[in-house]
Amino acid sequence: MNEFLSRRRFLRQSFAFSALTALGSLPSLAKLPSPHPGASHWLMVGDWGYENFTAQKAVAAAMQRYVHEHSLKTDALLMLGDNWYGPLPGGVASPRWTKQFEEMYPVGVFDCPAYAVLGNHDYQRMPESKVDAELAYAKKGGTRWTLPSRWYRFEFPAATPLVTVLALDSNVFHPMSDRAKRENFTLTPEEQAEQLRWLKAELEKLRQTPYLIVMAHHPIYSNGPHGDHATLIAEWEPLLREHKAHLYLAGHDHDMQHLEFDGHPTSFVLSGGGGADLYTLKIEEAQRGPYAAKVYGFSHLQIAPDKLTLLHLDTSGHVIHGFTKTPSGEVQMLS
Ligand SMILES: [Fe+2]
Protein backbone atom coordinates (compact mmCIF):
# COMPACT_ATOMS: atom_id res chain seq x y z
CA MET A 1 0.00 0.00 0.00
CA ASN A 2 1.39 3.36 -0.95
CA GLU A 3 2.00 5.86 1.74
CA PHE A 4 0.35 9.18 0.98
CA LEU A 5 1.97 12.52 1.56
CA SER A 6 0.26 15.23 3.53
CA ARG A 7 0.75 18.81 2.39
CA ARG A 8 3.08 19.55 5.31
CA ARG A 9 5.15 16.41 4.77
CA PHE A 10 5.27 17.10 1.03
CA LEU A 11 6.57 20.59 1.66
CA ARG A 12 9.23 19.19 3.97
CA GLN A 13 10.18 16.58 1.36
CA SER A 14 10.21 19.19 -1.41
CA PHE A 15 12.69 21.20 0.53
CA ALA A 16 14.75 18.07 1.18
CA PHE A 17 14.98 17.30 -2.53
CA SER A 18 17.33 20.18 -3.07
CA ALA A 19 19.83 20.88 -0.37
CA LEU A 20 20.79 24.07 -2.15
CA THR A 21 17.28 25.48 -2.20
CA ALA A 22 16.91 28.08 0.48
CA LEU A 23 13.43 28.80 1.80
CA GLY A 24 13.51 32.37 0.51
CA SER A 25 14.50 31.42 -3.02
CA LEU A 26 11.73 28.90 -3.65
CA PRO A 27 9.71 29.73 -6.73
CA SER A 28 6.52 31.44 -5.71
CA LEU A 29 3.05 31.16 -7.18
CA ALA A 30 2.81 34.94 -6.92
CA LYS A 31 5.58 35.21 -9.50
CA LEU A 32 4.14 32.60 -11.83
CA PRO A 33 3.78 31.96 -14.61
CA SER A 34 7.01 33.20 -16.12
CA PRO A 35 7.14 31.29 -19.38
CA HIS A 36 10.42 29.54 -20.05
CA PRO A 37 11.80 30.69 -23.42
CA GLY A 38 11.39 27.90 -25.93
CA ALA A 39 9.16 25.86 -23.64
CA SER A 40 6.14 24.02 -24.96
CA HIS A 41 2.82 25.05 -23.43
CA TRP A 42 -0.11 22.69 -23.11
CA LEU A 43 -3.49 23.39 -21.51
CA MET A 44 -5.69 20.62 -20.24
CA VAL A 45 -9.30 20.32 -19.22
CA GLY A 46 -11.44 17.40 -18.12
CA ASP A 47 -15.14 16.64 -17.82
CA TRP A 48 -16.03 19.58 -20.01
CA GLY A 49 -18.80 18.64 -22.47
CA TYR A 50 -21.74 19.18 -20.12
CA GLU A 51 -25.22 19.82 -21.54
CA ASN A 52 -25.63 22.92 -19.40
CA PHE A 53 -22.45 24.63 -20.45
CA THR A 54 -22.49 27.71 -18.21
CA ALA A 55 -19.51 26.49 -16.19
CA GLN A 56 -17.73 25.15 -19.28
CA LYS A 57 -17.97 28.63 -20.79
CA ALA A 58 -16.48 30.24 -17.68
CA VAL A 59 -13.55 27.80 -17.69
CA ALA A 60 -12.99 28.18 -21.45
CA ALA A 61 -13.08 31.98 -21.14
CA ALA A 62 -10.50 31.81 -18.36
CA MET A 63 -8.28 29.63 -20.57
CA GLN A 64 -8.50 32.20 -23.37
CA ARG A 65 -7.76 35.15 -21.05
CA TYR A 66 -4.80 33.26 -19.60
CA VAL A 67 -3.30 32.62 -23.04
CA HIS A 68 -3.75 36.28 -24.03
CA GLU A 69 -2.45 37.75 -20.79
CA HIS A 70 0.72 35.67 -20.84
CA SER A 71 1.19 35.76 -24.64
CA LEU A 72 1.34 31.97 -24.72
CA LYS A 73 1.40 29.92 -27.86
CA THR A 74 -0.29 26.69 -26.92
CA ASP A 75 1.19 23.61 -28.58
CA ALA A 76 -1.45 21.18 -27.41
CA LEU A 77 -4.78 20.92 -25.65
CA LEU A 78 -5.41 17.76 -23.65
CA MET A 79 -9.10 16.85 -23.45
CA LEU A 80 -9.26 14.48 -20.50
CA GLY A 81 -12.53 12.71 -21.21
CA ASP A 82 -16.22 12.90 -20.51
CA ASN A 83 -16.10 14.94 -23.65
CA TRP A 84 -19.82 14.55 -24.20
CA TYR A 85 -22.42 14.22 -21.48
CA GLY A 86 -25.94 13.50 -22.73
CA PRO A 87 -26.94 12.92 -26.34
CA LEU A 88 -24.76 13.96 -29.26
CA PRO A 89 -27.54 14.34 -31.85
CA GLY A 90 -26.29 13.64 -35.35
CA GLY A 91 -23.06 12.09 -34.07
CA VAL A 92 -20.18 13.44 -36.11
CA ALA A 93 -22.48 16.17 -37.52
CA SER A 94 -23.84 17.28 -34.14
CA PRO A 95 -23.95 21.06 -33.69
CA ARG A 96 -22.46 20.47 -30.25
CA TRP A 97 -19.06 19.99 -31.92
CA THR A 98 -19.12 23.56 -33.19
CA LYS A 99 -20.66 25.14 -30.12
CA GLN A 100 -18.93 23.26 -27.33
CA PHE A 101 -15.59 22.39 -28.90
CA GLU A 102 -14.58 24.41 -31.98
CA GLU A 103 -15.98 27.74 -30.75
CA MET A 104 -15.56 27.11 -27.05
CA TYR A 105 -11.79 26.60 -27.47
CA PRO A 106 -11.30 28.68 -30.64
CA VAL A 107 -8.55 27.99 -33.13
CA GLY A 108 -7.64 31.69 -33.05
CA VAL A 109 -6.45 31.17 -29.47
CA PHE A 110 -5.54 27.48 -29.41
CA ASP A 111 -4.01 26.80 -32.82
CA CYS A 112 -2.84 23.30 -31.92
CA PRO A 113 -3.98 19.69 -31.81
CA ALA A 114 -6.49 18.75 -29.11
CA TYR A 115 -5.50 15.29 -27.94
CA ALA A 116 -8.52 13.49 -26.48
CA VAL A 117 -9.15 10.43 -24.35
CA LEU A 118 -12.50 8.77 -23.75
CA GLY A 119 -14.49 8.92 -20.53
CA ASN A 120 -17.35 6.88 -19.15
CA HIS A 121 -19.94 9.36 -20.44
CA ASP A 122 -18.45 9.04 -23.92
CA TYR A 123 -19.20 5.33 -23.60
CA GLN A 124 -22.94 5.88 -23.15
CA ARG A 125 -25.22 5.07 -26.08
CA MET A 126 -27.78 7.84 -26.52
CA PRO A 127 -28.77 5.88 -28.53
CA GLU A 128 -25.78 5.96 -30.89
CA SER A 129 -22.20 5.37 -29.78
CA LYS A 130 -20.52 8.67 -28.97
CA VAL A 131 -17.18 6.84 -29.07
CA ASP A 132 -17.73 6.08 -32.78
CA ALA A 133 -18.69 9.72 -33.41
CA GLU A 134 -15.58 11.01 -31.64
CA LEU A 135 -13.29 8.71 -33.64
CA ALA A 136 -15.07 9.68 -36.87
CA TYR A 137 -14.89 13.42 -36.09
CA ALA A 138 -11.11 13.16 -35.77
CA LYS A 139 -10.88 11.26 -39.08
CA LYS A 140 -13.00 13.70 -41.08
CA GLY A 141 -10.20 16.30 -41.08
CA GLY A 142 -10.40 20.07 -40.82
CA THR A 143 -10.42 19.98 -37.03
CA ARG A 144 -7.91 20.05 -34.20
CA TRP A 145 -9.74 17.15 -32.53
CA THR A 146 -7.21 14.33 -32.32
CA LEU A 147 -8.29 10.81 -31.47
CA PRO A 148 -6.66 8.40 -33.91
CA SER A 149 -7.79 5.37 -31.91
CA ARG A 150 -9.00 4.56 -28.41
CA TRP A 151 -5.40 4.32 -27.21
CA TYR A 152 -2.42 5.91 -28.92
CA ARG A 153 1.04 7.37 -28.51
CA PHE A 154 2.50 10.68 -29.55
CA GLU A 155 5.77 12.48 -29.10
CA PHE A 156 6.01 16.22 -28.96
CA PRO A 157 7.16 18.64 -30.31
CA ALA A 158 7.68 16.72 -33.54
CA ALA A 159 11.05 18.30 -34.45
CA THR A 160 12.88 17.70 -31.18
CA PRO A 161 10.53 15.74 -28.95
CA LEU A 162 10.64 16.47 -25.23
CA VAL A 163 7.80 14.29 -24.12
CA THR A 164 6.32 10.89 -24.88
CA VAL A 165 2.60 10.66 -24.17
CA LEU A 166 0.66 7.42 -23.92
CA ALA A 167 -3.05 8.22 -24.17
CA LEU A 168 -5.12 5.37 -22.80
CA ASP A 169 -8.70 4.19 -22.59
CA SER A 170 -9.51 3.65 -18.92
CA ASN A 171 -13.05 2.33 -19.53
CA VAL A 172 -12.10 -1.10 -18.32
CA PHE A 173 -14.52 -3.99 -18.36
CA HIS A 174 -17.04 -4.36 -15.56
CA PRO A 175 -20.10 -6.57 -15.37
CA MET A 176 -23.41 -4.77 -16.02
CA SER A 177 -27.11 -5.53 -15.97
CA ASP A 178 -28.81 -6.08 -19.36
CA ARG A 179 -30.38 -2.61 -19.18
CA ALA A 180 -27.06 -1.00 -18.31
CA LYS A 181 -25.46 -2.89 -21.20
CA ARG A 182 -27.94 -1.36 -23.64
CA GLU A 183 -27.09 2.16 -22.49
CA ASN A 184 -23.42 1.83 -21.64
CA PHE A 185 -20.51 -0.19 -22.82
CA THR A 186 -16.87 -0.59 -21.93
CA LEU A 187 -13.80 -2.20 -23.37
CA THR A 188 -14.34 -5.93 -23.68
CA PRO A 189 -12.01 -8.10 -21.56
CA GLU A 190 -10.16 -8.92 -24.83
CA GLU A 191 -9.74 -5.22 -25.72
CA GLN A 192 -8.61 -4.43 -22.20
CA ALA A 193 -5.96 -7.16 -22.41
CA GLU A 194 -4.94 -5.97 -25.89
CA GLN A 195 -4.45 -2.41 -24.61
CA LEU A 196 -2.39 -3.66 -21.68
CA ARG A 197 -0.13 -5.64 -24.03
CA TRP A 198 0.23 -2.52 -26.20
CA LEU A 199 1.04 -0.37 -23.16
CA LYS A 200 3.73 -2.79 -21.99
CA ALA A 201 5.25 -2.94 -25.50
CA GLU A 202 5.29 0.87 -25.83
CA LEU A 203 6.93 1.25 -22.43
CA GLU A 204 9.59 -1.29 -23.36
CA LYS A 205 10.59 0.73 -26.44
CA LEU A 206 13.70 2.81 -26.06
CA ARG A 207 12.58 6.36 -25.23
CA GLN A 208 14.62 9.34 -26.45
CA THR A 209 12.51 11.98 -24.69
CA PRO A 210 13.27 13.22 -21.15
CA TYR A 211 9.63 12.96 -20.01
CA LEU A 212 7.01 10.22 -20.00
CA ILE A 213 3.36 11.18 -19.48
CA VAL A 214 0.40 8.82 -19.30
CA MET A 215 -3.10 10.24 -19.70
CA ALA A 216 -6.55 8.67 -19.37
CA HIS A 217 -9.97 9.68 -18.07
CA HIS A 218 -10.19 7.67 -14.86
CA PRO A 219 -7.76 8.50 -12.06
CA ILE A 220 -5.73 5.70 -10.53
CA TYR A 221 -5.84 7.50 -7.18
CA SER A 222 -8.40 10.16 -6.33
CA ASN A 223 -9.53 12.04 -3.24
CA GLY A 224 -12.91 12.57 -4.92
CA PRO A 225 -16.04 10.43 -4.58
CA HIS A 226 -14.95 7.98 -7.30
CA GLY A 227 -11.94 7.11 -5.16
CA ASP A 228 -9.01 4.87 -6.04
CA HIS A 229 -9.44 2.50 -8.99
CA ALA A 230 -8.66 -1.11 -8.07
CA THR A 231 -8.25 -2.39 -11.64
CA LEU A 232 -5.98 0.46 -12.71
CA ILE A 233 -3.95 0.06 -9.52
CA ALA A 234 -3.50 -3.62 -10.38
CA GLU A 235 -2.81 -3.25 -14.11
CA TRP A 236 -1.27 0.19 -14.78
CA GLU A 237 0.22 1.50 -11.55
CA PRO A 238 3.11 -1.04 -11.40
CA LEU A 239 4.03 -0.09 -14.99
CA LEU A 240 4.09 3.63 -14.17
CA ARG A 241 6.35 2.84 -11.25
CA GLU A 242 8.62 0.50 -13.20
CA HIS A 243 9.04 2.90 -16.13
CA LYS A 244 9.18 6.02 -13.97
CA ALA A 245 6.36 7.91 -15.64
CA HIS A 246 6.63 11.56 -14.65
CA LEU A 247 2.91 12.36 -14.72
CA TYR A 248 -0.38 10.48 -14.78
CA LEU A 249 -3.08 12.89 -15.98
CA ALA A 250 -6.78 12.20 -15.47
CA GLY A 251 -10.23 13.72 -14.91
CA HIS A 252 -13.48 11.94 -13.88
CA ASP A 253 -13.81 13.44 -10.41
CA HIS A 254 -15.03 17.00 -10.85
CA ASP A 255 -12.33 18.81 -8.93
CA MET A 256 -8.62 19.59 -9.14
CA GLN A 257 -5.99 17.39 -7.47
CA HIS A 258 -2.30 16.59 -7.24
CA LEU A 259 -1.29 13.50 -5.27
CA GLU A 260 2.21 12.32 -4.44
CA PHE A 261 3.12 9.02 -2.80
CA ASP A 262 6.25 8.34 -0.87
CA GLY A 263 8.89 6.81 -3.12
CA HIS A 264 6.60 6.74 -6.17
CA PRO A 265 8.17 8.21 -9.32
CA THR A 266 4.81 9.34 -10.74
CA SER A 267 2.89 12.52 -9.85
CA PHE A 268 -0.86 11.94 -10.07
CA VAL A 269 -2.67 14.98 -11.48
CA LEU A 270 -6.44 15.30 -11.78
CA SER A 271 -7.98 18.16 -13.78
CA GLY A 272 -11.72 17.51 -13.76
CA GLY A 273 -13.12 21.00 -13.27
CA GLY A 274 -13.85 21.72 -16.94
CA GLY A 275 -17.60 22.24 -16.78
CA ALA A 276 -19.66 19.45 -15.20
CA ASP A 277 -21.18 19.95 -11.73
CA LEU A 278 -18.52 19.86 -9.03
CA TYR A 279 -18.14 16.97 -6.59
CA THR A 280 -17.47 17.14 -2.88
CA LEU A 281 -14.14 15.60 -1.97
CA LYS A 282 -14.09 12.37 0.02
CA ILE A 283 -10.54 12.85 1.31
CA GLU A 284 -9.24 16.30 2.21
CA GLU A 285 -5.82 17.41 1.03
CA ALA A 286 -4.61 17.56 4.63
CA GLN A 287 -5.06 13.78 4.76
CA ARG A 288 -3.72 12.97 1.30
CA GLY A 289 -2.19 15.50 -1.01
CA PRO A 290 -0.51 17.80 -1.53
CA TYR A 291 -3.57 19.29 -3.28
CA ALA A 292 -7.28 18.63 -3.68
CA ALA A 293 -9.97 21.27 -4.16
CA LYS A 294 -13.60 21.36 -5.24
CA VAL A 295 -13.23 24.08 -7.86
CA TYR A 296 -13.79 24.71 -11.56
CA GLY A 297 -10.62 25.17 -13.53
CA PHE A 298 -8.04 24.01 -16.02
CA SER A 299 -4.33 23.16 -15.96
CA HIS A 300 -1.24 24.45 -17.70
CA LEU A 301 1.72 22.19 -18.39
CA GLN A 302 4.91 23.95 -19.37
CA ILE A 303 7.49 21.58 -20.80
CA ALA A 304 11.11 22.71 -20.82
CA PRO A 305 14.24 20.56 -21.12
CA ASP A 306 15.19 21.08 -17.47
CA LYS A 307 11.75 20.77 -15.88
CA LEU A 308 8.02 20.36 -16.22
CA THR A 309 5.82 22.96 -14.55
CA LEU A 310 2.24 21.99 -13.81
CA LEU A 311 -0.20 24.69 -12.71
CA HIS A 312 -3.86 24.38 -11.73
CA LEU A 313 -5.87 27.57 -12.38
CA ASP A 314 -9.40 28.62 -11.48
CA THR A 315 -11.96 30.53 -13.54
CA SER A 316 -10.45 33.84 -12.40
CA GLY A 317 -7.15 32.77 -13.89
CA HIS A 318 -5.54 32.51 -10.47
CA VAL A 319 -2.91 29.84 -10.00
CA ILE A 320 -4.35 27.69 -7.21
CA HIS A 321 -1.63 25.04 -7.11
CA GLY A 322 1.62 24.29 -8.87
CA PHE A 323 4.72 22.15 -8.87
CA THR A 324 7.77 21.44 -10.96
CA LYS A 325 9.37 18.11 -11.83
CA THR A 326 12.78 17.46 -13.35
CA PRO A 327 13.61 14.69 -15.83
CA SER A 328 15.20 12.77 -12.94
CA GLY A 329 11.93 13.00 -11.01
CA GLU A 330 12.71 15.69 -8.45
CA VAL A 331 9.43 17.35 -7.42
CA GLN A 332 9.17 20.79 -5.95
CA MET A 333 5.91 22.37 -4.94
CA LEU A 334 5.34 26.03 -5.77
CA SER A 335 3.73 27.77 -2.86
FE1 LIG B 1 -16.09 10.43 -15.81
Coordinates of C-alpha atoms and ligand atoms in Angstrom, one line a residue:
M1 CA 0.0 0.0 0.0
N2 CA 1.4 3.4 -1.0
E3 CA 2.0 5.9 1.7
F4 CA 0.4 9.2 1.0
L5 CA 2.0 12.5 1.6
S6 CA 0.3 15.2 3.5
R7 CA 0.8 18.8 2.4
R8 CA 3.1 19.5 5.3
R9 CA 5.2 16.4 4.8
F10 CA 5.3 17.1 1.0
L11 CA 6.6 20.6 1.7
R12 CA 9.2 19.2 4.0
Q13 CA 10.2 16.6 1.4
S14 CA 10.2 19.2 -1.4
F15 CA 12.7 21.2 0.5
A16 CA 14.8 18.1 1.2
F17 CA 15.0 17.3 -2.5
S18 CA 17.3 20.2 -3.1
A19 CA 19.8 20.9 -0.4
L20 CA 20.8 24.1 -2.2
T21 CA 17.3 25.5 -2.2
A22 CA 16.9 28.1 0.5
L23 CA 13.4 28.8 1.8
G24 CA 13.5 32.4 0.5
S25 CA 14.5 31.4 -3.0
L26 CA 11.7 28.9 -3.6
P27 CA 9.7 29.7 -6.7
S28 CA 6.5 31.4 -5.7
L29 CA 3.0 31.2 -7.2
A30 CA 2.8 34.9 -6.9
K31 CA 5.6 35.2 -9.5
L32 CA 4.1 32.6 -11.8
P33 CA 3.8 32.0 -14.6
S34 CA 7.0 33.2 -16.1
P35 CA 7.1 31.3 -19.4
H36 CA 10.4 29.5 -20.0
P37 CA 11.8 30.7 -23.4
G38 CA 11.4 27.9 -25.9
A39 CA 9.2 25.9 -23.6
S40 CA 6.1 24.0 -25.0
H41 CA 2.8 25.1 -23.4
W42 CA -0.1 22.7 -23.1
L43 CA -3.5 23.4 -21.5
M44 CA -5.7 20.6 -20.2
V45 CA -9.3 20.3 -19.2
G46 CA -11.4 17.4 -18.1
D47 CA -15.1 16.6 -17.8
W48 CA -16.0 19.6 -20.0
G49 CA -18.8 18.6 -22.5
Y50 CA -21.7 19.2 -20.1
E51 CA -25.2 19.8 -21.5
N52 CA -25.6 22.9 -19.4
F53 CA -22.4 24.6 -20.5
T54 CA -22.5 27.7 -18.2
A55 CA -19.5 26.5 -16.2
Q56 CA -17.7 25.1 -19.3
K57 CA -18.0 28.6 -20.8
A58 CA -16.5 30.2 -17.7
V59 CA -13.5 27.8 -17.7
A60 CA -13.0 28.2 -21.4
A61 CA -13.1 32.0 -21.1
A62 CA -10.5 31.8 -18.4
M63 CA -8.3 29.6 -20.6
Q64 CA -8.5 32.2 -23.4
R65 CA -7.8 35.1 -21.1
Y66 CA -4.8 33.3 -19.6
V67 CA -3.3 32.6 -23.0
H68 CA -3.8 36.3 -24.0
E69 CA -2.4 37.8 -20.8
H70 CA 0.7 35.7 -20.8
S71 CA 1.2 35.8 -24.6
L72 CA 1.3 32.0 -24.7
K73 CA 1.4 29.9 -27.9
T74 CA -0.3 26.7 -26.9
D75 CA 1.2 23.6 -28.6
A76 CA -1.5 21.2 -27.4
L77 CA -4.8 20.9 -25.7
L78 CA -5.4 17.8 -23.6
M79 CA -9.1 16.9 -23.5
L80 CA -9.3 14.5 -20.5
G81 CA -12.5 12.7 -21.2
D82 CA -16.2 12.9 -20.5
N83 CA -16.1 14.9 -23.6
W84 CA -19.8 14.5 -24.2
Y85 CA -22.4 14.2 -21.5
G86 CA -25.9 13.5 -22.7
P87 CA -26.9 12.9 -26.3
L88 CA -24.8 14.0 -29.3
P89 CA -27.5 14.3 -31.9
G90 CA -26.3 13.6 -35.4
G91 CA -23.1 12.1 -34.1
V92 CA -20.2 13.4 -36.1
A93 CA -22.5 16.2 -37.5
S94 CA -23.8 17.3 -34.1
P95 CA -23.9 21.1 -33.7
R96 CA -22.5 20.5 -30.3
W97 CA -19.1 20.0 -31.9
T98 CA -19.1 23.6 -33.2
K99 CA -20.7 25.1 -30.1
Q100 CA -18.9 23.3 -27.3
F101 CA -15.6 22.4 -28.9
E102 CA -14.6 24.4 -32.0
E103 CA -16.0 27.7 -30.8
M104 CA -15.6 27.1 -27.0
Y105 CA -11.8 26.6 -27.5
P106 CA -11.3 28.7 -30.6
V107 CA -8.5 28.0 -33.1
G108 CA -7.6 31.7 -33.1
V109 CA -6.5 31.2 -29.5
F110 CA -5.5 27.5 -29.4
D111 CA -4.0 26.8 -32.8
C112 CA -2.8 23.3 -31.9
P113 CA -4.0 19.7 -31.8
A114 CA -6.5 18.8 -29.1
Y115 CA -5.5 15.3 -27.9
A116 CA -8.5 13.5 -26.5
V117 CA -9.1 10.4 -24.4
L118 CA -12.5 8.8 -23.8
G119 CA -14.5 8.9 -20.5
N120 CA -17.4 6.9 -19.1
H121 CA -19.9 9.4 -20.4
D122 CA -18.5 9.0 -23.9
Y123 CA -19.2 5.3 -23.6
Q124 CA -22.9 5.9 -23.1
R125 CA -25.2 5.1 -26.1
M126 CA -27.8 7.8 -26.5
P127 CA -28.8 5.9 -28.5
E128 CA -25.8 6.0 -30.9
S129 CA -22.2 5.4 -29.8
K130 CA -20.5 8.7 -29.0
V131 CA -17.2 6.8 -29.1
D132 CA -17.7 6.1 -32.8
A133 CA -18.7 9.7 -33.4
E134 CA -15.6 11.0 -31.6
L135 CA -13.3 8.7 -33.6
A136 CA -15.1 9.7 -36.9
Y137 CA -14.9 13.4 -36.1
A138 CA -11.1 13.2 -35.8
K139 CA -10.9 11.3 -39.1
K140 CA -13.0 13.7 -41.1
G141 CA -10.2 16.3 -41.1
G142 CA -10.4 20.1 -40.8
T143 CA -10.4 20.0 -37.0
R144 CA -7.9 20.1 -34.2
W145 CA -9.7 17.1 -32.5
T146 CA -7.2 14.3 -32.3
L147 CA -8.3 10.8 -31.5
P148 CA -6.7 8.4 -33.9
S149 CA -7.8 5.4 -31.9
R150 CA -9.0 4.6 -28.4
W151 CA -5.4 4.3 -27.2
Y152 CA -2.4 5.9 -28.9
R153 CA 1.0 7.4 -28.5
F154 CA 2.5 10.7 -29.5
E155 CA 5.8 12.5 -29.1
F156 CA 6.0 16.2 -29.0
P157 CA 7.2 18.6 -30.3
A158 CA 7.7 16.7 -33.5
A159 CA 11.1 18.3 -34.5
T160 CA 12.9 17.7 -31.2
P161 CA 10.5 15.7 -29.0
L162 CA 10.6 16.5 -25.2
V163 CA 7.8 14.3 -24.1
T164 CA 6.3 10.9 -24.9
V165 CA 2.6 10.7 -24.2
L166 CA 0.7 7.4 -23.9
A167 CA -3.0 8.2 -24.2
L168 CA -5.1 5.4 -22.8
D169 CA -8.7 4.2 -22.6
S170 CA -9.5 3.7 -18.9
N171 CA -13.1 2.3 -19.5
V172 CA -12.1 -1.1 -18.3
F173 CA -14.5 -4.0 -18.4
H174 CA -17.0 -4.4 -15.6
P175 CA -20.1 -6.6 -15.4
M176 CA -23.4 -4.8 -16.0
S177 CA -27.1 -5.5 -16.0
D178 CA -28.8 -6.1 -19.4
R179 CA -30.4 -2.6 -19.2
A180 CA -27.1 -1.0 -18.3
K181 CA -25.5 -2.9 -21.2
R182 CA -27.9 -1.4 -23.6
E183 CA -27.1 2.2 -22.5
N184 CA -23.4 1.8 -21.6
F185 CA -20.5 -0.2 -22.8
T186 CA -16.9 -0.6 -21.9
L187 CA -13.8 -2.2 -23.4
T188 CA -14.3 -5.9 -23.7
P189 CA -12.0 -8.1 -21.6
E190 CA -10.2 -8.9 -24.8
E191 CA -9.7 -5.2 -25.7
Q192 CA -8.6 -4.4 -22.2
A193 CA -6.0 -7.2 -22.4
E194 CA -4.9 -6.0 -25.9
Q195 CA -4.5 -2.4 -24.6
L196 CA -2.4 -3.7 -21.7
R197 CA -0.1 -5.6 -24.0
W198 CA 0.2 -2.5 -26.2
L199 CA 1.0 -0.4 -23.2
K200 CA 3.7 -2.8 -22.0
A201 CA 5.2 -2.9 -25.5
E202 CA 5.3 0.9 -25.8
L203 CA 6.9 1.2 -22.4
E204 CA 9.6 -1.3 -23.4
K205 CA 10.6 0.7 -26.4
L206 CA 13.7 2.8 -26.1
R207 CA 12.6 6.4 -25.2
Q208 CA 14.6 9.3 -26.4
T209 CA 12.5 12.0 -24.7
P210 CA 13.3 13.2 -21.2
Y211 CA 9.6 13.0 -20.0
L212 CA 7.0 10.2 -20.0
I213 CA 3.4 11.2 -19.5
V214 CA 0.4 8.8 -19.3
M215 CA -3.1 10.2 -19.7
A216 CA -6.6 8.7 -19.4
H217 CA -10.0 9.7 -18.1
H218 CA -10.2 7.7 -14.9
P219 CA -7.8 8.5 -12.1
I220 CA -5.7 5.7 -10.5
Y221 CA -5.8 7.5 -7.2
S222 CA -8.4 10.2 -6.3
N223 CA -9.5 12.0 -3.2
G224 CA -12.9 12.6 -4.9
P225 CA -16.0 10.4 -4.6
H226 CA -14.9 8.0 -7.3
G227 CA -11.9 7.1 -5.2
D228 CA -9.0 4.9 -6.0
H229 CA -9.4 2.5 -9.0
A230 CA -8.7 -1.1 -8.1
T231 CA -8.3 -2.4 -11.6
L232 CA -6.0 0.5 -12.7
I233 CA -4.0 0.1 -9.5
A234 CA -3.5 -3.6 -10.4
E235 CA -2.8 -3.2 -14.1
W236 CA -1.3 0.2 -14.8
E237 CA 0.2 1.5 -11.5
P238 CA 3.1 -1.0 -11.4
L239 CA 4.0 -0.1 -15.0
L240 CA 4.1 3.6 -14.2
R241 CA 6.3 2.8 -11.2
E242 CA 8.6 0.5 -13.2
H243 CA 9.0 2.9 -16.1
K244 CA 9.2 6.0 -14.0
A245 CA 6.4 7.9 -15.6
H246 CA 6.6 11.6 -14.6
L247 CA 2.9 12.4 -14.7
Y248 CA -0.4 10.5 -14.8
L249 CA -3.1 12.9 -16.0
A250 CA -6.8 12.2 -15.5
G251 CA -10.2 13.7 -14.9
H252 CA -13.5 11.9 -13.9
D253 CA -13.8 13.4 -10.4
H254 CA -15.0 17.0 -10.9
D255 CA -12.3 18.8 -8.9
M256 CA -8.6 19.6 -9.1
Q257 CA -6.0 17.4 -7.5
H258 CA -2.3 16.6 -7.2
L259 CA -1.3 13.5 -5.3
E260 CA 2.2 12.3 -4.4
F261 CA 3.1 9.0 -2.8
D262 CA 6.3 8.3 -0.9
G263 CA 8.9 6.8 -3.1
H264 CA 6.6 6.7 -6.2
P265 CA 8.2 8.2 -9.3
T266 CA 4.8 9.3 -10.7
S267 CA 2.9 12.5 -9.9
F268 CA -0.9 11.9 -10.1
V269 CA -2.7 15.0 -11.5
L270 CA -6.4 15.3 -11.8
S271 CA -8.0 18.2 -13.8
G272 CA -11.7 17.5 -13.8
G273 CA -13.1 21.0 -13.3
G274 CA -13.9 21.7 -16.9
G275 CA -17.6 22.2 -16.8
A276 CA -19.7 19.5 -15.2
D277 CA -21.2 20.0 -11.7
L278 CA -18.5 19.9 -9.0
Y279 CA -18.1 17.0 -6.6
T280 CA -17.5 17.1 -2.9
L281 CA -14.1 15.6 -2.0
K282 CA -14.1 12.4 0.0
I283 CA -10.5 12.8 1.3
E284 CA -9.2 16.3 2.2
E285 CA -5.8 17.4 1.0
A286 CA -4.6 17.6 4.6
Q287 CA -5.1 13.8 4.8
R288 CA -3.7 13.0 1.3
G289 CA -2.2 15.5 -1.0
P290 CA -0.5 17.8 -1.5
Y291 CA -3.6 19.3 -3.3
A292 CA -7.3 18.6 -3.7
A293 CA -10.0 21.3 -4.2
K294 CA -13.6 21.4 -5.2
V295 CA -13.2 24.1 -7.9
Y296 CA -13.8 24.7 -11.6
G297 CA -10.6 25.2 -13.5
F298 CA -8.0 24.0 -16.0
S299 CA -4.3 23.2 -16.0
H300 CA -1.2 24.5 -17.7
L301 CA 1.7 22.2 -18.4
Q302 CA 4.9 24.0 -19.4
I303 CA 7.5 21.6 -20.8
A304 CA 11.1 22.7 -20.8
P305 CA 14.2 20.6 -21.1
D306 CA 15.2 21.1 -17.5
K307 CA 11.7 20.8 -15.9
L308 CA 8.0 20.4 -16.2
T309 CA 5.8 23.0 -14.5
L310 CA 2.2 22.0 -13.8
L311 CA -0.2 24.7 -12.7
H312 CA -3.9 24.4 -11.7
L313 CA -5.9 27.6 -12.4
D314 CA -9.4 28.6 -11.5
T315 CA -12.0 30.5 -13.5
S316 CA -10.5 33.8 -12.4
G317 CA -7.1 32.8 -13.9
H318 CA -5.5 32.5 -10.5
V319 CA -2.9 29.8 -10.0
I320 CA -4.4 27.7 -7.2
H321 CA -1.6 25.0 -7.1
G322 CA 1.6 24.3 -8.9
F323 CA 4.7 22.1 -8.9
T324 CA 7.8 21.4 -11.0
K325 CA 9.4 18.1 -11.8
T326 CA 12.8 17.5 -13.4
P327 CA 13.6 14.7 -15.8
S328 CA 15.2 12.8 -12.9
G329 CA 11.9 13.0 -11.0
E330 CA 12.7 15.7 -8.5
V331 CA 9.4 17.4 -7.4
Q332 CA 9.2 20.8 -5.9
M333 CA 5.9 22.4 -4.9
L334 CA 5.3 26.0 -5.8
S335 CA 3.7 27.8 -2.9
Ligands
FE1 FE -16.1 10.4 -15.8

